[in-house]
Coordinates of C-alpha atoms in Angstrom, one line a residue:
M154 CA 235.4 262.4 -24.3
K155 CA 232.9 259.7 -23.2
Q156 CA 229.5 261.1 -22.4
S157 CA 227.7 259.9 -19.3
T158 CA 224.5 258.0 -20.0
F159 CA 221.5 257.6 -17.8
L160 CA 218.6 255.1 -18.0
I161 CA 215.4 255.1 -16.1
V162 CA 215.3 251.5 -15.1
F163 CA 212.0 251.2 -13.2
T164 CA 209.2 252.9 -11.4
T165 CA 208.4 251.1 -8.2
L166 CA 205.3 249.1 -7.9
L167 CA 204.5 247.1 -4.8
S168 CA 205.9 243.6 -5.1
C169 CA 207.4 240.9 -3.1
T170 CA 205.8 242.0 0.1
T171 CA 203.7 240.2 2.7
L172 CA 201.0 242.9 3.2
P173 CA 198.3 244.3 0.7
K174 CA 198.6 247.7 -0.6
K175 CA 195.7 249.9 0.3
E176 CA 193.6 250.7 -2.8
K177 CA 193.7 254.3 -3.6
P178 CA 195.5 255.3 -0.5
T179 CA 194.4 258.7 1.0
F180 CA 195.6 260.9 3.9
H181 CA 193.0 263.5 5.1
G182 CA 191.5 263.4 1.6
C183 CA 194.9 263.8 -0.2
D184 CA 196.1 261.2 -2.8
F185 CA 198.8 259.2 -0.8
N186 CA 200.1 257.3 -3.8
F187 CA 203.8 257.8 -3.6
V188 CA 206.0 256.4 -6.6
L189 CA 209.7 255.8 -6.5
T190 CA 211.7 256.2 -9.8
S191 CA 215.3 255.0 -10.1
I192 CA 217.7 256.4 -12.5
E193 CA 220.8 254.2 -13.3
G194 CA 224.0 256.0 -14.2
E195 CA 227.4 254.5 -15.1
N196 CA 228.4 254.0 -11.5
K197 CA 225.4 254.6 -9.3
T198 CA 221.6 254.4 -9.1
Y199 CA 219.7 257.4 -7.9
S200 CA 216.2 257.2 -6.6
Y201 CA 213.5 259.9 -6.5
V202 CA 210.1 259.9 -4.8
G203 CA 207.2 261.6 -6.5
I204 CA 203.6 262.1 -6.0
R205 CA 200.7 263.7 -8.1
E206 CA 198.9 265.3 -5.2
P207 CA 199.6 269.1 -5.3
K208 CA 198.9 269.6 -1.7
I209 CA 201.9 267.4 -0.8
K210 CA 205.3 269.0 -1.0
I211 CA 208.3 266.7 -1.4
H212 CA 211.7 268.2 -0.7
F213 CA 215.0 266.7 -2.1
P214 CA 217.1 264.8 0.4
N215 CA 220.1 266.9 1.1
Y216 CA 221.0 266.1 4.8
E217 CA 223.0 263.6 6.7
H218 CA 220.2 263.1 9.3
L219 CA 216.9 264.7 10.1
S220 CA 214.8 264.4 13.3
Q221 CA 211.1 264.7 13.6
V222 CA 209.5 268.2 13.5
S223 CA 209.3 269.9 16.9
E224 CA 207.7 273.3 17.4
N225 CA 207.9 273.8 13.6
W226 CA 211.6 273.2 13.4
I227 CA 213.5 270.1 12.4
R228 CA 217.0 269.4 13.6
A229 CA 219.3 268.6 10.7
K230 CA 222.9 267.5 10.2
K231 CA 225.0 268.7 7.3
N232 CA 228.8 268.5 6.9
G233 CA 229.1 267.0 10.3
K234 CA 227.3 269.8 12.2
F235 CA 223.8 270.3 13.4
G236 CA 221.4 273.1 12.7
F237 CA 217.7 273.6 12.0
I238 CA 215.4 273.8 9.1
D239 CA 211.7 274.8 8.9
T240 CA 208.9 272.8 7.4
N241 CA 209.6 274.4 3.9
D242 CA 213.2 273.2 4.0
K243 CA 214.6 276.6 4.7
T244 CA 217.6 277.0 7.0
V245 CA 216.5 278.8 10.1
F246 CA 219.6 278.2 12.3
I247 CA 223.0 277.7 10.8
F248 CA 224.8 274.4 11.0
Q249 CA 227.3 275.0 13.8
F250 CA 226.6 272.6 16.7
S251 CA 228.5 269.4 17.6
F252 CA 225.4 268.5 19.7
V253 CA 222.0 270.1 20.0
S254 CA 218.5 268.8 20.9
D255 CA 215.1 269.4 19.4
F256 CA 213.2 272.5 20.5
V257 CA 210.8 271.9 23.3
D258 CA 209.0 274.7 25.3
G259 CA 211.0 277.2 23.2
Y260 CA 214.5 275.9 24.1
A261 CA 217.0 273.4 22.8
V262 CA 219.9 271.7 24.8
Y263 CA 223.2 272.4 23.2
R264 CA 226.8 271.6 24.2
D265 CA 229.4 274.2 24.3
G266 CA 232.3 272.1 22.8
E267 CA 233.1 268.9 21.1
D268 CA 233.6 266.6 24.2
R269 CA 230.7 264.9 25.8
R270 CA 231.9 266.3 29.2
D271 CA 231.8 269.9 28.0
P272 CA 229.1 272.2 29.6
K273 CA 225.5 272.2 28.3
G274 CA 223.0 275.1 28.2
Y275 CA 219.7 276.0 26.8
I276 CA 219.3 278.3 23.8
D277 CA 216.1 279.9 22.4
K278 CA 215.3 280.2 18.6
K279 CA 217.3 283.4 18.5
G280 CA 220.4 281.8 19.9
N281 CA 220.2 283.4 23.3
L282 CA 221.6 281.3 26.1
L283 CA 219.0 280.8 28.9
G284 CA 220.0 282.8 32.0
D285 CA 223.7 282.8 30.8
L286 CA 223.9 279.5 32.5
Y287 CA 225.8 276.3 31.8
F288 CA 225.4 273.0 33.5
E289 CA 227.3 269.7 33.8
D290 CA 224.3 268.1 32.2
A291 CA 221.0 269.2 30.9
F292 CA 217.8 267.5 29.8
L293 CA 214.9 268.4 27.7
F294 CA 212.2 270.9 29.0
R295 CA 208.8 269.3 29.6
N296 CA 205.8 271.3 30.6
G297 CA 207.8 274.2 31.6
S298 CA 210.6 272.5 33.7
A299 CA 213.9 270.8 33.0
L300 CA 216.2 268.5 34.9
V301 CA 219.8 269.8 35.3
K302 CA 223.0 268.7 36.9
Q303 CA 225.2 271.2 38.7
A304 CA 228.4 270.5 40.9
G305 CA 227.4 266.9 40.9
K306 CA 223.9 267.3 42.1
F307 CA 220.5 267.4 40.4
G308 CA 217.9 270.0 40.4
I309 CA 215.1 271.4 38.2
I310 CA 214.8 274.8 36.5
D311 CA 211.9 276.7 34.9
T312 CA 211.9 278.5 31.6
K313 CA 213.4 281.6 33.1
G314 CA 216.6 279.6 34.2
K315 CA 215.5 279.8 37.8
F316 CA 215.7 276.7 40.2
I317 CA 212.3 275.5 41.3
I318 CA 214.0 272.5 43.0
S319 CA 217.3 273.2 44.3
P320 CA 220.3 271.1 43.0
K321 CA 220.9 269.0 46.1
Y322 CA 219.8 265.6 45.0
D323 CA 222.0 262.4 44.1
Y324 CA 219.2 261.4 41.8
L325 CA 216.2 263.2 40.5
S326 CA 213.6 262.3 37.8
P327 CA 211.9 264.9 35.6
L328 CA 208.8 266.4 37.0
Y329 CA 205.4 264.7 36.1
E330 CA 202.2 266.0 37.3
D331 CA 204.3 268.3 39.7
W332 CA 206.1 265.4 41.3
A333 CA 209.6 263.8 40.8
I334 CA 211.4 260.9 42.4
F335 CA 214.5 261.9 44.5
K336 CA 217.4 260.4 46.3
R337 CA 219.5 262.4 48.8
D338 CA 222.0 260.8 51.1
E339 CA 220.1 258.1 52.8
H340 CA 216.7 259.5 51.9
Q341 CA 214.4 258.7 49.1
G342 CA 210.9 259.7 48.1
L343 CA 208.9 262.2 46.1
V344 CA 209.5 265.9 45.9
N345 CA 207.0 268.4 44.3
N346 CA 207.5 271.5 42.2
K347 CA 207.7 273.6 45.3
G348 CA 210.5 271.6 46.8
I349 CA 208.3 269.9 49.4
E350 CA 209.6 266.3 50.0
K351 CA 207.4 263.3 50.7
I352 CA 210.0 260.9 52.2
F353 CA 209.6 257.1 51.8
V354 CA 211.1 255.1 54.6
H355 CA 211.8 251.3 54.0
D356 CA 214.7 249.1 54.8
E357 CA 214.3 246.8 51.7
Y358 CA 212.6 248.9 49.0
E359 CA 214.5 251.2 46.7
I360 CA 212.5 253.7 44.5
K361 CA 213.5 253.5 40.8
N362 CA 213.0 255.4 37.5
T363 CA 210.3 258.1 37.2
Y364 CA 207.0 259.1 38.9
Y365 CA 204.3 258.7 36.2
E366 CA 200.5 258.5 36.2
G367 CA 200.3 258.2 40.1
A368 CA 202.8 255.3 40.3
V369 CA 206.5 254.6 41.1
T370 CA 208.5 251.4 40.5
F371 CA 210.7 250.1 43.3
Q372 CA 213.3 247.3 43.7
R373 CA 213.7 244.6 46.4
Y374 CA 216.5 242.2 46.1
E375 CA 216.9 242.7 42.4
K376 CA 213.1 242.2 41.8
T377 CA 210.8 245.0 40.7
G378 CA 207.4 246.0 41.8
M379 CA 205.1 249.1 41.8
M380 CA 203.6 251.5 44.4
D381 CA 201.0 254.2 44.2
Y382 CA 201.5 257.9 45.1
N383 CA 201.1 257.1 48.8
F384 CA 203.7 254.2 48.6
K385 CA 201.1 251.5 48.8
V386 CA 202.3 248.4 46.9
I387 CA 199.9 247.7 43.9
I388 CA 202.2 245.3 42.1
P389 CA 204.4 243.0 44.3
P390 CA 208.2 242.9 43.6
N391 CA 208.2 239.7 41.6
Y392 CA 209.5 240.9 38.2
D393 CA 212.9 241.4 36.7
Y394 CA 211.8 244.7 35.3
L395 CA 208.7 246.9 35.2
S396 CA 208.2 249.9 32.8
L397 CA 205.7 252.6 33.5
F398 CA 201.9 252.5 32.7
H399 CA 201.0 253.3 29.1
E400 CA 197.4 253.1 28.0
G401 CA 196.5 251.2 31.2
L402 CA 199.2 248.4 30.8
V403 CA 202.8 248.0 31.9
R404 CA 205.5 246.0 30.4
F405 CA 207.2 243.4 32.6
K406 CA 210.2 241.1 32.3
L407 CA 210.4 237.7 33.9
N408 CA 212.9 234.9 33.1
Q409 CA 214.3 236.8 30.2
K410 CA 210.9 237.1 28.5
W411 CA 208.5 240.1 28.3
G412 CA 204.6 240.5 28.7
F413 CA 202.0 242.9 30.0
L414 CA 200.3 243.5 33.2
D415 CA 197.2 245.6 34.0
Q416 CA 197.0 248.2 36.8
T417 CA 196.2 245.6 39.4
G418 CA 199.1 243.4 38.5
K419 CA 197.1 240.8 36.6
V420 CA 198.9 239.2 33.6
I421 CA 197.1 240.3 30.5
I422 CA 199.6 239.2 27.9
E423 CA 201.9 236.3 28.8
P424 CA 205.7 236.8 28.8
I425 CA 206.7 235.1 25.6
Y426 CA 208.5 237.9 23.8
D427 CA 212.4 238.7 23.6
S428 CA 211.5 242.4 23.6
E429 CA 208.5 244.6 23.4
Y430 CA 207.5 248.3 23.4
D431 CA 204.8 250.2 25.3
F432 CA 201.3 250.3 23.8
E433 CA 200.7 253.4 21.6
E434 CA 197.3 254.0 20.0
G435 CA 196.1 250.6 21.1
Y436 CA 199.0 248.6 19.7
A437 CA 202.5 247.3 20.8
V438 CA 205.5 246.3 18.9
V439 CA 206.9 242.8 19.9
E440 CA 209.9 240.7 18.9
I441 CA 211.0 237.1 19.0
N442 CA 214.3 236.0 17.4
N443 CA 214.8 239.4 15.8
Q444 CA 211.6 239.2 14.0
Y445 CA 209.1 241.9 14.7
G446 CA 205.3 242.2 14.8
I447 CA 202.4 244.2 16.3
I448 CA 199.8 243.0 18.8
N449 CA 196.6 244.5 20.2
K450 CA 195.6 244.6 23.8
Q451 CA 194.1 241.1 23.7
G452 CA 197.6 239.8 22.5
K453 CA 196.3 239.1 18.9
Y454 CA 198.5 239.9 16.0
L455 CA 197.8 242.8 13.8
L456 CA 201.2 242.0 12.1
E457 CA 202.8 238.6 12.5
L458 CA 206.3 238.3 13.7
K459 CA 208.2 238.4 10.2
F460 CA 209.4 242.0 9.9
S461 CA 213.0 243.3 10.4
S462 CA 211.9 246.4 12.3
I463 CA 208.8 248.3 13.3
Q464 CA 208.2 251.7 14.9
S465 CA 205.2 252.3 17.1
F466 CA 202.0 253.7 15.7
S467 CA 201.8 257.6 15.4
N468 CA 198.6 259.3 14.2
G469 CA 197.5 255.9 12.7
M470 CA 200.6 255.1 10.9
A471 CA 203.5 252.9 11.8
V472 CA 206.9 252.6 10.1
V473 CA 207.5 249.0 8.9
K474 CA 210.7 247.6 7.3
E475 CA 210.5 244.8 4.8
N476 CA 213.1 243.6 2.2
G477 CA 215.5 246.3 3.4
K478 CA 213.2 249.2 2.7
K479 CA 210.7 251.1 5.0
G480 CA 207.1 252.3 4.5
F481 CA 203.9 253.2 6.4
I482 CA 201.1 250.8 7.3
N483 CA 197.7 251.7 8.6
T484 CA 195.8 250.0 11.5
N485 CA 194.2 247.7 8.9
A486 CA 197.7 246.2 8.3
E487 CA 197.8 247.7 4.7
W488 CA 200.6 249.5 3.1
L489 CA 199.6 253.1 3.2
V490 CA 203.0 254.0 1.7
P491 CA 204.8 251.0 0.3
P492 CA 208.3 250.1 1.5
I493 CA 210.3 252.4 -0.9
F494 CA 212.5 254.4 1.6
E495 CA 216.0 253.6 2.9
D496 CA 214.8 255.1 6.3
L497 CA 211.8 256.9 7.8
N498 CA 211.0 258.7 10.9
S499 CA 207.6 258.3 12.4
Y500 CA 204.9 260.7 11.0
H501 CA 204.5 263.7 13.3
D502 CA 202.7 267.0 13.0
G503 CA 202.2 266.9 9.2
I504 CA 205.9 266.1 8.4
I505 CA 207.7 262.9 7.2
S506 CA 211.4 262.7 7.4
Y507 CA 212.8 260.2 4.8
S508 CA 216.0 258.9 3.5
L509 CA 217.1 258.1 -0.1
N510 CA 220.5 257.8 -1.7
G511 CA 222.0 258.0 1.7
K512 CA 220.5 261.5 2.4
W513 CA 217.6 262.8 4.3
G514 CA 214.7 265.0 3.1
I515 CA 211.2 266.0 4.2
I516 CA 207.8 265.5 2.9
N517 CA 205.3 268.2 4.0
V518 CA 201.6 267.0 4.1
R519 CA 200.3 269.8 6.3
D520 CA 198.1 271.2 3.4
C521 CA 196.2 268.0 3.6
L522 CA 195.3 268.8 7.3
Q523 CA 193.7 272.2 6.4
K524 CA 190.0 272.2 6.6

């Protein structure tokens, strides 16, 4: 009988990359020097990530997918079903769901069945169904309220399952700062968390999207503009698309290209990009011809347009893909963690979700955050 042989073929060092590696990378005082080791068998190569820092706990990749951590639980997929693990990689909710969301405000949306059209409800961490209620559609809680659809109409419930805005709207956005955009029959406008409507009357303007930071977008003849809370136009409808304000700037699309405006409608960054994302922590991801980079609010590049994918900064780290692998950079455009992973989620709340060998695992760095 032929015995299997294994050979450790290499330990990853940073090579063939366009960015420098941070010397002695640290994270809140912890040694952040991850090392990837590959072991080659007869038919497959297996990769393992390691680190010398005792405060950092690396858990073996064992899942088909992992989400970011939310309320100390991580949504995981195993054998085609979703369940939840905690930050120590212990199963806290069995793998039984065809669809389930992350936990927010103590509740997760789940679907009672395999079909997309099956009813949805909210469960707590003990598996109890909120109010014994199911809905045609259900969306994540945010600040104690959630948008739901019932009998073809939209309303908003609280964390007790009671309607705070009756399900009577043809369109309704989630509440933000106690206000939501609504459309009902021929009416449109804003409705607050007590159900009081502020109706907007205009023959040519149609309100769009979501109320956010005191502003709403509207459309006129397929062009988009923005109004304030009192329906006063602050950005004329001259654009193919407007997003919402983030960090004082708003993305706009004009003639198939993207740029940024300030809160007065002044062009801050010219529309030269094929796509772009909102500013996060002072930086935005941009793309031209499927090449991604990062710019600051003056339009200057932190990273040039030469990467295959980038995720927005989160807690000073951004996921960047180069040569088919992903790692983390810092705001000095240095590799904090070299591109050694098959996939990565953005860092959040002391937890990193990563993929190796086609499976997902977690890295817990919370002990580094302890003072």
